[in-house]
Amino acid sequence: MNRYSINEFIEKTKQEDKGEGLFELETPRMLEVNLQSQVWAKAGAMVSYRGQIKFEREGILDHGLGKLFKKALSGEGTSLMKAVGDGKLYLADQGKKISILQLTGDSIFVNGNDLLAFEPSISWDIKLMRRVAGMLSGGLFNIKLEGSGMVAITSHYEPLTLLVSESNPVYTDPNATVAWSGNLEPEFVTDVSLKTFLGRGSGESVQMKFSGNGFVVVQPYEEVYYSQSSQS
């Protein structure tokens, strides 16, 4: 086989069936969903598919009035789509690295912008971060996922998981925080002394403080969030 030939390129990059179940990492930045019924995914995350699959934008009452009201309050721009059918679905989000989590009756909080896909068996709820909304561009919100099933989350580059203990709390930059265990409730603290170093437009450095026992996932990147009203 000639070096750099089309055949060599195809051989190196072609799709492979790994037999890993519903969610498979086709590449570190491409999720393969072996769809047999339905799955929830971030709207706009579809890259390709084969088979008989239909896509539906989440309806006004798909998740109840309570969640609709929270979404309106949060002003966030992320919405979901439902993929229904039988086939292979490929999802990605701006080349971000994908991690697959298998929940078995436990729960996790995920930054709303970092949720890629999850099974319908997972229950979820939007949690607003009102105290920090005015301090960051577009505000910030997260989604609590719990139950049993698979969840796919994304991060810019490789994620780092920090263990939290009663004697050793963890402080994070909200823009670099991806997820945390469902038993933790972050507290928002400010440090005016860091203003000069971090250059926050609000004049304050906002940090998330995690106390208790659990974990928090961060990424080596500060993500900027935009509200729906700021999107063109």
mmCIF file of C-alpha atoms in Angstrom:
data_model
loop_
_atom_site.group_PDB
_atom_site.id
_atom_site.type_symbol
_atom_site.label_atom_id
_atom_site.label_comp_id
_atom_site.label_asym_id
_atom_site.label_seq_id
_atom_site.Cartn_x
_atom_site.Cartn_y
_atom_site.Cartn_z
ATOM 1 C CA MET A 1 0.000 0.000 0.000
ATOM 2 C CA ASN A 2 1.433 3.349 -1.031
ATOM 3 C CA ARG A 3 2.180 5.799 1.764
ATOM 4 C CA TYR A 4 -0.393 8.609 1.935
ATOM 5 C CA SER A 5 -2.615 6.899 -0.630
ATOM 6 C CA ILE A 6 -6.371 7.247 -0.450
ATOM 7 C CA ASN A 7 -6.634 3.578 0.452
ATOM 8 C CA GLU A 8 -4.237 4.047 3.365
ATOM 9 C CA PHE A 9 -6.225 7.048 4.583
ATOM 10 C CA ILE A 10 -9.460 5.064 4.425
ATOM 11 C CA GLU A 11 -7.889 2.148 6.288
ATOM 12 C CA LYS A 12 -6.657 4.424 9.088
ATOM 13 C CA THR A 13 -9.832 6.435 9.521
ATOM 14 C CA LYS A 14 -12.681 4.069 8.645
ATOM 15 C CA GLN A 15 -15.482 3.364 11.095
ATOM 16 C CA GLU A 16 -15.178 0.167 13.134
ATOM 17 C CA ASP A 17 -17.797 -1.753 15.082
ATOM 18 C CA LYS A 18 -16.421 -2.285 18.579
ATOM 19 C CA GLY A 19 -19.460 -4.018 20.012
ATOM 20 C CA GLU A 20 -19.464 -1.863 23.138
ATOM 21 C CA GLY A 21 -23.196 -1.225 23.287
ATOM 22 C CA LEU A 22 -25.346 1.865 22.886
ATOM 23 C CA PHE A 23 -22.535 4.425 23.215
ATOM 24 C CA GLU A 24 -19.120 3.875 21.649
ATOM 25 C CA LEU A 25 -16.197 6.248 21.268
ATOM 26 C CA GLU A 26 -15.458 5.956 17.562
ATOM 27 C CA THR A 27 -12.666 8.458 18.147
ATOM 28 C CA PRO A 28 -11.875 10.513 21.270
ATOM 29 C CA ARG A 29 -14.009 13.306 19.767
ATOM 30 C CA MET A 30 -16.720 11.354 17.950
ATOM 31 C CA LEU A 31 -19.514 9.449 19.686
ATOM 32 C CA GLU A 32 -21.220 6.545 17.929
ATOM 33 C CA VAL A 33 -24.735 5.788 19.135
ATOM 34 C CA ASN A 34 -26.006 2.341 18.174
ATOM 35 C CA LEU A 35 -29.601 3.485 18.169
ATOM 36 C CA GLN A 36 -32.450 1.015 18.573
ATOM 37 C CA SER A 37 -35.159 3.219 20.035
ATOM 38 C CA GLN A 38 -34.369 6.785 21.058
ATOM 39 C CA VAL A 39 -31.756 8.984 22.694
ATOM 40 C CA TRP A 40 -31.516 12.615 23.783
ATOM 41 C CA ALA A 41 -28.659 14.643 22.296
ATOM 42 C CA LYS A 42 -27.488 18.209 22.211
ATOM 43 C CA ALA A 43 -29.229 20.015 19.348
ATOM 44 C CA GLY A 44 -26.878 20.488 16.416
ATOM 45 C CA ALA A 45 -24.498 17.720 17.531
ATOM 46 C CA MET A 46 -25.395 15.315 14.697
ATOM 47 C CA VAL A 47 -22.465 14.803 12.339
ATOM 48 C CA SER A 48 -23.687 11.787 10.365
ATOM 49 C CA TYR A 49 -26.023 8.827 10.547
ATOM 50 C CA ARG A 50 -27.071 5.707 8.684
ATOM 51 C CA GLY A 51 -30.290 3.783 8.977
ATOM 52 C CA GLN A 52 -33.826 4.941 9.687
ATOM 53 C CA ILE A 53 -33.446 7.815 12.174
ATOM 54 C CA LYS A 54 -35.690 10.827 12.661
ATOM 55 C CA PHE A 55 -34.762 13.947 14.588
ATOM 56 C CA GLU A 56 -37.197 15.975 16.623
ATOM 57 C CA ARG A 57 -36.493 19.253 18.345
ATOM 58 C CA GLU A 58 -37.532 19.022 21.959
ATOM 59 C CA GLY A 59 -41.164 20.046 22.267
ATOM 60 C CA ILE A 60 -42.463 22.673 24.623
ATOM 61 C CA LEU A 61 -43.992 20.060 26.892
ATOM 62 C CA ASP A 62 -41.533 17.199 26.328
ATOM 63 C CA HIS A 63 -40.135 17.648 29.811
ATOM 64 C CA GLY A 64 -42.944 19.422 31.618
ATOM 65 C CA LEU A 65 -43.769 23.029 32.334
ATOM 66 C CA GLY A 66 -41.396 23.189 35.290
ATOM 67 C CA LYS A 67 -38.312 22.595 33.168
ATOM 68 C CA LEU A 68 -39.603 24.888 30.430
ATOM 69 C CA PHE A 69 -39.963 27.677 33.002
ATOM 70 C CA LYS A 70 -36.444 27.071 34.296
ATOM 71 C CA LYS A 71 -35.005 27.131 30.781
ATOM 72 C CA ALA A 72 -36.724 30.451 30.102
ATOM 73 C CA LEU A 73 -35.311 31.862 33.331
ATOM 74 C CA SER A 74 -31.819 30.596 32.678
ATOM 75 C CA GLY A 75 -31.711 32.189 29.232
ATOM 76 C CA GLU A 76 -29.355 29.471 28.103
ATOM 77 C CA GLY A 77 -28.797 28.609 24.484
ATOM 78 C CA THR A 78 -28.428 24.848 24.735
ATOM 79 C CA SER A 79 -31.414 22.788 23.676
ATOM 80 C CA LEU A 80 -31.981 19.097 23.108
ATOM 81 C CA MET A 81 -33.059 16.990 20.184
ATOM 82 C CA LYS A 82 -34.559 13.526 20.235
ATOM 83 C CA ALA A 83 -33.173 10.941 17.820
ATOM 84 C CA VAL A 84 -35.652 8.136 17.200
ATOM 85 C CA GLY A 85 -35.234 5.022 15.093
ATOM 86 C CA ASP A 86 -32.816 2.252 14.234
ATOM 87 C CA GLY A 87 -29.298 2.907 12.943
ATOM 88 C CA LYS A 88 -25.946 4.441 13.741
ATOM 89 C CA LEU A 89 -25.748 8.052 14.849
ATOM 90 C CA TYR A 90 -22.542 10.060 15.108
ATOM 91 C CA LEU A 91 -22.369 13.008 17.498
ATOM 92 C CA ALA A 92 -19.691 15.614 18.164
ATOM 93 C CA ASP A 93 -19.457 19.101 19.641
ATOM 94 C CA GLN A 94 -16.822 21.493 18.289
ATOM 95 C CA GLY A 95 -14.104 18.850 18.449
ATOM 96 C CA LYS A 96 -14.337 18.574 22.243
ATOM 97 C CA LYS A 97 -13.128 15.398 23.919
ATOM 98 C CA ILE A 98 -15.949 12.994 24.837
ATOM 99 C CA SER A 99 -16.249 10.931 28.023
ATOM 100 C CA ILE A 100 -18.872 8.221 28.539
ATOM 101 C CA LEU A 101 -20.307 7.625 32.019
ATOM 102 C CA GLN A 102 -22.480 4.694 33.069
ATOM 103 C CA LEU A 103 -24.796 5.770 35.858
ATOM 104 C CA THR A 104 -26.039 2.953 38.097
ATOM 105 C CA GLY A 105 -28.515 4.631 40.391
ATOM 106 C CA ASP A 106 -26.184 7.522 41.167
ATOM 107 C CA SER A 107 -26.280 11.160 40.079
ATOM 108 C CA ILE A 108 -24.016 13.768 38.556
ATOM 109 C CA PHE A 109 -24.216 17.473 37.778
ATOM 110 C CA VAL A 110 -23.032 18.498 34.304
ATOM 111 C CA ASN A 111 -22.471 21.983 32.983
ATOM 112 C CA GLY A 112 -25.290 22.534 30.487
ATOM 113 C CA ASN A 113 -22.861 23.301 27.676
ATOM 114 C CA ASP A 114 -20.915 20.070 28.254
ATOM 115 C CA LEU A 115 -23.792 17.585 28.002
ATOM 116 C CA LEU A 116 -23.684 15.727 24.661
ATOM 117 C CA ALA A 117 -26.168 12.834 24.959
ATOM 118 C CA PHE A 118 -27.992 10.580 27.417
ATOM 119 C CA GLU A 119 -30.392 7.663 27.479
ATOM 120 C CA PRO A 120 -34.126 8.261 28.008
ATOM 121 C CA SER A 121 -33.892 6.141 31.181
ATOM 122 C CA ILE A 122 -31.941 8.982 32.816
ATOM 123 C CA SER A 123 -34.009 11.575 34.641
ATOM 124 C CA TRP A 124 -32.767 15.149 34.577
ATOM 125 C CA ASP A 125 -33.493 18.595 35.916
ATOM 126 C CA ILE A 126 -32.095 22.063 35.242
ATOM 127 C CA LYS A 127 -30.406 23.774 38.179
ATOM 128 C CA LEU A 128 -29.958 27.517 37.934
ATOM 129 C CA MET A 129 -26.960 29.289 39.424
ATOM 130 C CA ARG A 130 -28.652 32.590 40.172
ATOM 131 C CA ARG A 131 -25.912 33.959 42.408
ATOM 132 C CA VAL A 132 -23.329 33.737 39.670
ATOM 133 C CA ALA A 133 -25.536 34.532 36.656
ATOM 134 C CA GLY A 134 -24.755 38.239 36.635
ATOM 135 C CA MET A 135 -21.041 37.722 37.131
ATOM 136 C CA LEU A 136 -20.287 35.625 34.059
ATOM 137 C CA SER A 137 -21.008 36.147 30.380
ATOM 138 C CA GLY A 138 -24.445 34.710 29.687
ATOM 139 C CA GLY A 139 -24.808 33.267 33.166
ATOM 140 C CA LEU A 140 -24.282 29.650 34.063
ATOM 141 C CA PHE A 141 -26.558 26.656 34.561
ATOM 142 C CA ASN A 142 -26.132 22.953 35.080
ATOM 143 C CA ILE A 143 -28.157 19.808 34.656
ATOM 144 C CA LYS A 144 -28.584 17.102 37.289
ATOM 145 C CA LEU A 145 -28.703 13.632 35.772
ATOM 146 C CA GLU A 146 -29.661 10.606 37.833
ATOM 147 C CA GLY A 147 -30.795 7.027 37.490
ATOM 148 C CA SER A 148 -29.385 4.165 35.461
ATOM 149 C CA GLY A 149 -28.107 4.570 31.921
ATOM 150 C CA MET A 150 -25.365 6.101 29.806
ATOM 151 C CA VAL A 151 -24.380 9.753 29.647
ATOM 152 C CA ALA A 152 -21.849 11.366 27.296
ATOM 153 C CA ILE A 153 -20.167 14.595 28.372
ATOM 154 C CA THR A 154 -17.626 16.792 26.620
ATOM 155 C CA SER A 155 -14.594 18.800 27.646
ATOM 156 C CA HIS A 156 -12.040 20.979 25.920
ATOM 157 C CA TYR A 157 -8.964 18.737 25.921
ATOM 158 C CA GLU A 158 -8.418 16.109 28.619
ATOM 159 C CA PRO A 159 -10.582 16.376 31.757
ATOM 160 C CA LEU A 160 -9.083 16.225 35.244
ATOM 161 C CA THR A 161 -11.060 14.810 38.182
ATOM 162 C CA LEU A 162 -10.313 16.219 41.632
ATOM 163 C CA LEU A 163 -11.434 14.365 44.748
ATOM 164 C CA VAL A 164 -13.212 16.449 47.376
ATOM 165 C CA SER A 165 -13.103 15.582 51.081
ATOM 166 C CA GLU A 166 -14.369 17.191 54.278
ATOM 167 C CA SER A 167 -10.853 18.304 55.182
ATOM 168 C CA ASN A 168 -9.812 19.287 51.674
ATOM 169 C CA PRO A 169 -12.340 21.428 49.722
ATOM 170 C CA VAL A 170 -11.720 22.233 46.058
ATOM 171 C CA TYR A 171 -12.009 25.645 44.408
ATOM 172 C CA THR A 172 -12.592 25.920 40.657
ATOM 173 C CA ASP A 173 -13.106 28.505 37.943
ATOM 174 C CA PRO A 174 -16.779 28.211 36.867
ATOM 175 C CA ASN A 175 -15.760 28.555 33.211
ATOM 176 C CA ALA A 176 -13.437 25.553 33.518
ATOM 177 C CA THR A 177 -15.812 23.361 35.561
ATOM 178 C CA VAL A 178 -17.374 20.488 33.619
ATOM 179 C CA ALA A 179 -19.158 18.252 36.153
ATOM 180 C CA TRP A 180 -19.358 17.172 39.777
ATOM 181 C CA SER A 181 -20.879 14.405 41.855
ATOM 182 C CA GLY A 182 -24.576 14.713 42.618
ATOM 183 C CA ASN A 183 -24.114 14.904 46.384
ATOM 184 C CA LEU A 184 -22.092 18.126 46.211
ATOM 185 C CA GLU A 185 -23.614 21.612 46.203
ATOM 186 C CA PRO A 186 -21.107 24.285 45.134
ATOM 187 C CA GLU A 187 -20.861 27.562 46.968
ATOM 188 C CA PHE A 188 -19.885 30.683 45.059
ATOM 189 C CA VAL A 189 -17.145 32.822 46.555
ATOM 190 C CA THR A 190 -15.395 35.907 45.252
ATOM 191 C CA ASP A 191 -11.837 37.117 45.587
ATOM 192 C CA VAL A 192 -11.381 40.763 44.648
ATOM 193 C CA SER A 193 -7.614 40.426 45.051
ATOM 194 C CA LEU A 194 -7.486 38.234 41.942
ATOM 195 C CA LYS A 195 -9.181 40.857 39.786
ATOM 196 C CA THR A 196 -5.903 42.240 38.456
ATOM 197 C CA PHE A 197 -4.602 38.814 37.490
ATOM 198 C CA LEU A 198 -7.732 37.337 35.934
ATOM 199 C CA GLY A 199 -9.166 40.470 34.346
ATOM 200 C CA ARG A 200 -12.807 39.704 35.061
ATOM 201 C CA GLY A 201 -15.068 42.316 33.541
ATOM 202 C CA SER A 202 -17.293 42.154 36.621
ATOM 203 C CA GLY A 203 -14.455 43.340 38.852
ATOM 204 C CA GLU A 204 -14.587 40.160 40.889
ATOM 205 C CA SER A 205 -13.046 36.721 40.584
ATOM 206 C CA VAL A 206 -15.863 34.201 40.970
ATOM 207 C CA GLN A 207 -14.926 30.767 42.212
ATOM 208 C CA MET A 208 -16.887 27.614 42.919
ATOM 209 C CA LYS A 209 -16.116 26.043 46.273
ATOM 210 C CA PHE A 210 -16.852 22.322 46.648
ATOM 211 C CA SER A 211 -17.030 20.947 50.184
ATOM 212 C CA GLY A 212 -17.983 17.507 51.477
ATOM 213 C CA ASN A 213 -17.132 14.161 49.916
ATOM 214 C CA GLY A 214 -17.244 13.640 46.170
ATOM 215 C CA PHE A 215 -15.476 14.742 43.005
ATOM 216 C CA VAL A 216 -15.351 17.625 40.551
ATOM 217 C CA VAL A 217 -14.260 17.508 36.895
ATOM 218 C CA VAL A 218 -12.399 20.437 35.348
ATOM 219 C CA GLN A 219 -10.957 21.146 31.909
ATOM 220 C CA PRO A 220 -7.779 23.054 30.929
ATOM 221 C CA TYR A 221 -9.826 25.713 29.199
ATOM 222 C CA GLU A 222 -12.065 28.622 30.202
ATOM 223 C CA GLU A 223 -15.315 28.345 28.270
ATOM 224 C CA VAL A 224 -17.364 31.473 27.572
ATOM 225 C CA TYR A 225 -21.115 31.033 27.729
ATOM 226 C CA TYR A 226 -23.626 32.991 25.697
ATOM 227 C CA SER A 227 -27.271 33.457 26.472
ATOM 228 C CA GLN A 228 -29.931 33.114 23.790
ATOM 229 C CA SER A 229 -30.411 36.868 23.738
ATOM 230 C CA SER A 230 -26.745 37.417 22.879
ATOM 231 C CA GLN A 231 -26.750 34.944 20.008
ATOM 232 C CA SER A 232 -27.363 36.225 16.518
#
